[in-house]
PDB file of C-alpha atoms in Angstrom:
ATOM      1  CA  GLU A   1     117.786 151.437  19.038  1.00 66.00           C
ATOM      2  CA  LEU A   2     119.810 149.024  21.195  1.00 75.00           C
ATOM      3  CA  GLU A   3     123.014 150.761  20.108  1.00 79.00           C
ATOM      4  CA  LYS A   4     121.677 154.114  21.364  1.00 83.00           C
ATOM      5  CA  ILE A   5     120.645 152.604  24.701  1.00 83.00           C
ATOM      6  CA  LEU A   6     124.104 151.106  25.252  1.00 84.00           C
ATOM      7  CA  GLU A   7     125.800 154.406  24.498  1.00 83.00           C
ATOM      8  CA  SER A   8     123.524 156.772  26.467  1.00 82.00           C
ATOM      9  CA  GLY A   9     121.865 157.116  29.807  1.00 84.00           C
ATOM     10  CA  PRO A  10     121.398 154.570  32.536  1.00 90.00           C
ATOM     11  CA  ILE A  11     119.865 151.078  32.079  1.00 90.00           C
ATOM     12  CA  PRO A  12     117.874 150.724  35.303  1.00 89.00           C
ATOM     13  CA  ALA A  13     116.851 147.327  36.587  1.00 88.00           C
ATOM     14  CA  ARG A  14     115.371 145.983  39.793  1.00 86.00           C
ATOM     15  CA  LYS A  15     117.383 143.314  41.503  1.00 84.00           C
ATOM     16  CA  ARG A  16     116.649 141.204  44.535  1.00 85.00           C
ATOM     17  CA  THR A  17     119.554 141.055  47.025  1.00 84.00           C
ATOM     18  CA  LYS A  18     120.533 137.942  49.008  1.00 87.00           C
ATOM     19  CA  SER A  19     118.558 139.313  51.962  1.00 94.00           C
ATOM     20  CA  GLY A  20     115.423 139.551  49.748  1.00 93.00           C
ATOM     21  CA  LYS A  21     115.395 143.345  49.486  1.00 95.00           C
ATOM     22  CA  ILE A  22     114.671 144.797  46.018  1.00 94.00           C
ATOM     23  CA  VAL A  23     117.126 147.466  44.914  1.00 91.00           C
ATOM     24  CA  GLU A  24     117.372 149.575  41.723  1.00 91.00           C
ATOM     25  CA  LYS A  25     120.671 149.180  39.905  1.00 89.00           C
ATOM     26  CA  ASP A  26     122.159 150.846  36.816  1.00 92.00           C
ATOM     27  CA  LEU A  27     123.355 147.954  34.631  1.00 91.00           C
ATOM     28  CA  LYS A  28     125.739 150.274  32.758  1.00 91.00           C
ATOM     29  CA  ASP A  29     128.007 150.244  35.867  1.00 88.00           C
ATOM     30  CA  ASP A  30     128.877 146.634  34.952  1.00 88.00           C
ATOM     31  CA  ILE A  31     129.176 147.082  31.183  1.00 88.00           C
ATOM     32  CA  HIS A  32     132.792 147.768  30.309  1.00 85.00           C
ATOM     33  CA  GLY A  33     132.590 147.753  26.524  1.00 86.00           C
ATOM     34  CA  HIS A  34     130.531 146.630  23.552  1.00 88.00           C
ATOM     35  CA  GLU A  35     130.796 146.183  19.842  1.00 86.00           C
ATOM     36  CA  LYS A  36     128.300 147.388  17.294  1.00 83.00           C
ATOM     37  CA  VAL A  37     125.000 145.510  17.478  1.00 85.00           C
ATOM     38  CA  ASN A  38     124.712 143.082  14.501  1.00 86.00           C
ATOM     39  CA  PHE A  39     121.858 141.224  12.919  1.00 84.00           C
ATOM     40  CA  GLU A  40     122.835 137.761  11.706  1.00 84.00           C
ATOM     41  CA  ASN A  41     120.553 134.999  10.478  1.00 85.00           C
ATOM     42  CA  ASN A  42     117.402 136.712  11.773  1.00 82.00           C
ATOM     43  CA  ARG A  43     119.008 137.166  15.244  1.00 84.00           C
ATOM     44  CA  ILE A  44     120.316 140.129  17.201  1.00 85.00           C
ATOM     45  CA  VAL A  45     123.963 139.606  18.117  1.00 87.00           C
ATOM     46  CA  LEU A  46     125.262 141.708  20.978  1.00 88.00           C
ATOM     47  CA  LYS A  47     128.920 141.406  22.057  1.00 88.00           C
ATOM     48  CA  VAL A  48     129.570 143.045  25.470  1.00 89.00           C
ATOM     49  CA  LEU A  49     132.265 143.015  28.134  1.00 87.00           C
ATOM     50  CA  LEU A  50     130.542 142.507  31.497  1.00 87.00           C
ATOM     51  CA  SER A  51     131.661 142.406  35.101  1.00 84.00           C
ATOM     52  CA  ALA A  52     132.087 138.897  36.481  1.00 80.00           C
ATOM     53  CA  GLY A  53     133.691 138.476  39.838  1.00 75.00           C
ATOM     54  CA  SER A  54     133.493 139.045  43.557  1.00 74.00           C
ATOM     55  CA  ARG A  55     133.295 142.852  43.240  1.00 74.00           C
ATOM     56  CA  GLY A  56     130.630 142.935  40.566  1.00 78.00           C
ATOM     57  CA  ASN A  57     128.748 140.499  38.429  1.00 84.00           C
ATOM     58  CA  LEU A  58     126.243 141.109  35.637  1.00 88.00           C
ATOM     59  CA  ASN A  59     124.397 138.048  34.439  1.00 89.00           C
ATOM     60  CA  PRO A  60     123.960 138.344  30.636  1.00 90.00           C
ATOM     61  CA  LEU A  61     120.273 137.349  30.896  1.00 89.00           C
ATOM     62  CA  PHE A  62     119.721 140.137  33.486  1.00 88.00           C
ATOM     63  CA  LEU A  63     121.217 142.588  30.930  1.00 90.00           C
ATOM     64  CA  ILE A  64     118.971 141.288  28.135  1.00 90.00           C
ATOM     65  CA  ASN A  65     115.884 141.671  30.359  1.00 88.00           C
ATOM     66  CA  GLY A  66     116.925 145.187  31.348  1.00 88.00           C
ATOM     67  CA  LEU A  67     117.451 146.182  27.718  1.00 88.00           C
ATOM     68  CA  GLY A  68     114.142 144.638  26.830  1.00 87.00           C
ATOM     69  CA  GLU A  69     112.301 146.566  29.508  1.00 87.00           C
ATOM     70  CA  LYS A  70     113.906 149.825  28.437  1.00 87.00           C
ATOM     71  CA  ILE A  71     112.747 149.453  24.782  1.00 85.00           C
ATOM     72  CA  GLY A  72     109.466 147.746  25.589  1.00 87.00           C
ATOM     73  CA  TRP A  73     110.287 144.264  24.337  1.00 86.00           C
ATOM     74  CA  ASN A  74     109.101 141.156  26.164  1.00 85.00           C
ATOM     75  CA  ILE A  75     112.087 138.787  25.695  1.00 84.00           C
ATOM     76  CA  ASP A  76     111.609 135.072  26.391  1.00 86.00           C
ATOM     77  CA  PRO A  77     114.786 133.869  28.144  1.00 82.00           C
ATOM     78  CA  HIS A  78     114.372 130.510  26.310  1.00 85.00           C
ATOM     79  CA  ASN A  79     115.063 132.327  23.063  1.00 86.00           C
ATOM     80  CA  VAL A  80     118.359 133.806  24.305  1.00 88.00           C
ATOM     81  CA  ASN A  81     121.722 132.124  23.748  1.00 89.00           C
ATOM     82  CA  VAL A  82     124.716 133.327  25.743  1.00 89.00           C
ATOM     83  CA  LEU A  83     128.225 132.487  24.560  1.00 86.00           C
ATOM     84  CA  ARG A  84     131.102 133.456  26.902  1.00 84.00           C
ATOM     85  CA  ILE A  85     134.113 134.025  24.693  1.00 82.00           C
ATOM     86  CA  ASP A  86     136.746 134.918  27.292  1.00 77.00           C
ATOM     87  CA  LEU A  87     137.348 135.907  30.877  1.00 76.00           C
ATOM     88  CA  PHE A  88     139.209 139.117  31.669  1.00 75.00           C
ATOM     89  CA  SER A  89     141.148 140.457  34.557  1.00 71.00           C
ATOM     90  CA  LYS A  90     141.095 144.162  35.490  1.00 72.00           C
ATOM     91  CA  ALA A  91     144.435 145.923  35.003  1.00 72.00           C
ATOM     92  CA  GLU A  92     145.590 149.551  35.069  1.00 73.00           C
ATOM     93  CA  SER A  93     145.990 149.417  31.262  1.00 72.00           C
ATOM     94  CA  GLY A  94     142.520 148.025  30.802  1.00 71.00           C
ATOM     95  CA  PRO A  95     141.033 144.524  30.616  1.00 74.00           C
ATOM     96  CA  LEU A  96     143.472 141.605  30.158  1.00 70.00           C
ATOM     97  CA  SER A  97     142.197 138.299  28.809  1.00 74.00           C
ATOM     98  CA  LEU A  98     142.790 135.231  30.922  1.00 68.00           C
ATOM     99  CA  GLU A  99     145.361 134.083  28.363  1.00 72.00           C
ATOM    100  CA  GLU A 100     147.295 137.387  28.693  1.00 70.00           C
ATOM    101  CA  THR A 101     147.103 137.160  32.516  1.00 66.00           C
ATOM    102  CA  VAL A 102     148.484 133.606  32.575  1.00 66.00           C
ATOM    103  CA  SER A 103     151.220 134.470  30.054  1.00 66.00           C
ATOM    104  CA  GLY A 104     152.304 137.376  32.319  1.00 59.00           C
ATOM    105  CA  VAL A 105     152.555 135.083  35.326  1.00 54.00           C
ATOM    106  CA  GLU A 106     154.558 132.452  33.376  1.00 53.00           C
ATOM    107  CA  ALA A 107     157.044 135.095  32.199  1.00 49.00           C
ATOM    108  CA  ARG A 108     158.027 136.049  35.753  1.00 48.00           C
TER     109      ARG A 108
END
């Protein structure tokens, strides 16, 4: 079911802005890719590429809560582990890992 949600339709969530106003946001705007949802050792493993920067930022826990609301699951944030594997930079050809970005700078 999570796979279907990631591949179709919006994932709406309410977010409080710095000024305190509550706005509705589509979380899919900040999801730039995902791998197949896996089940390992009695856990759901979700690998996603999310916005993180000055122009857009999607906190992984905010995504988990949004997905939980959409499918009717009450997810305890204390039971969620987030592992950031890499940072990416946006390029015309697609996302570049931090390592690729630094290698490109050193080559100049």
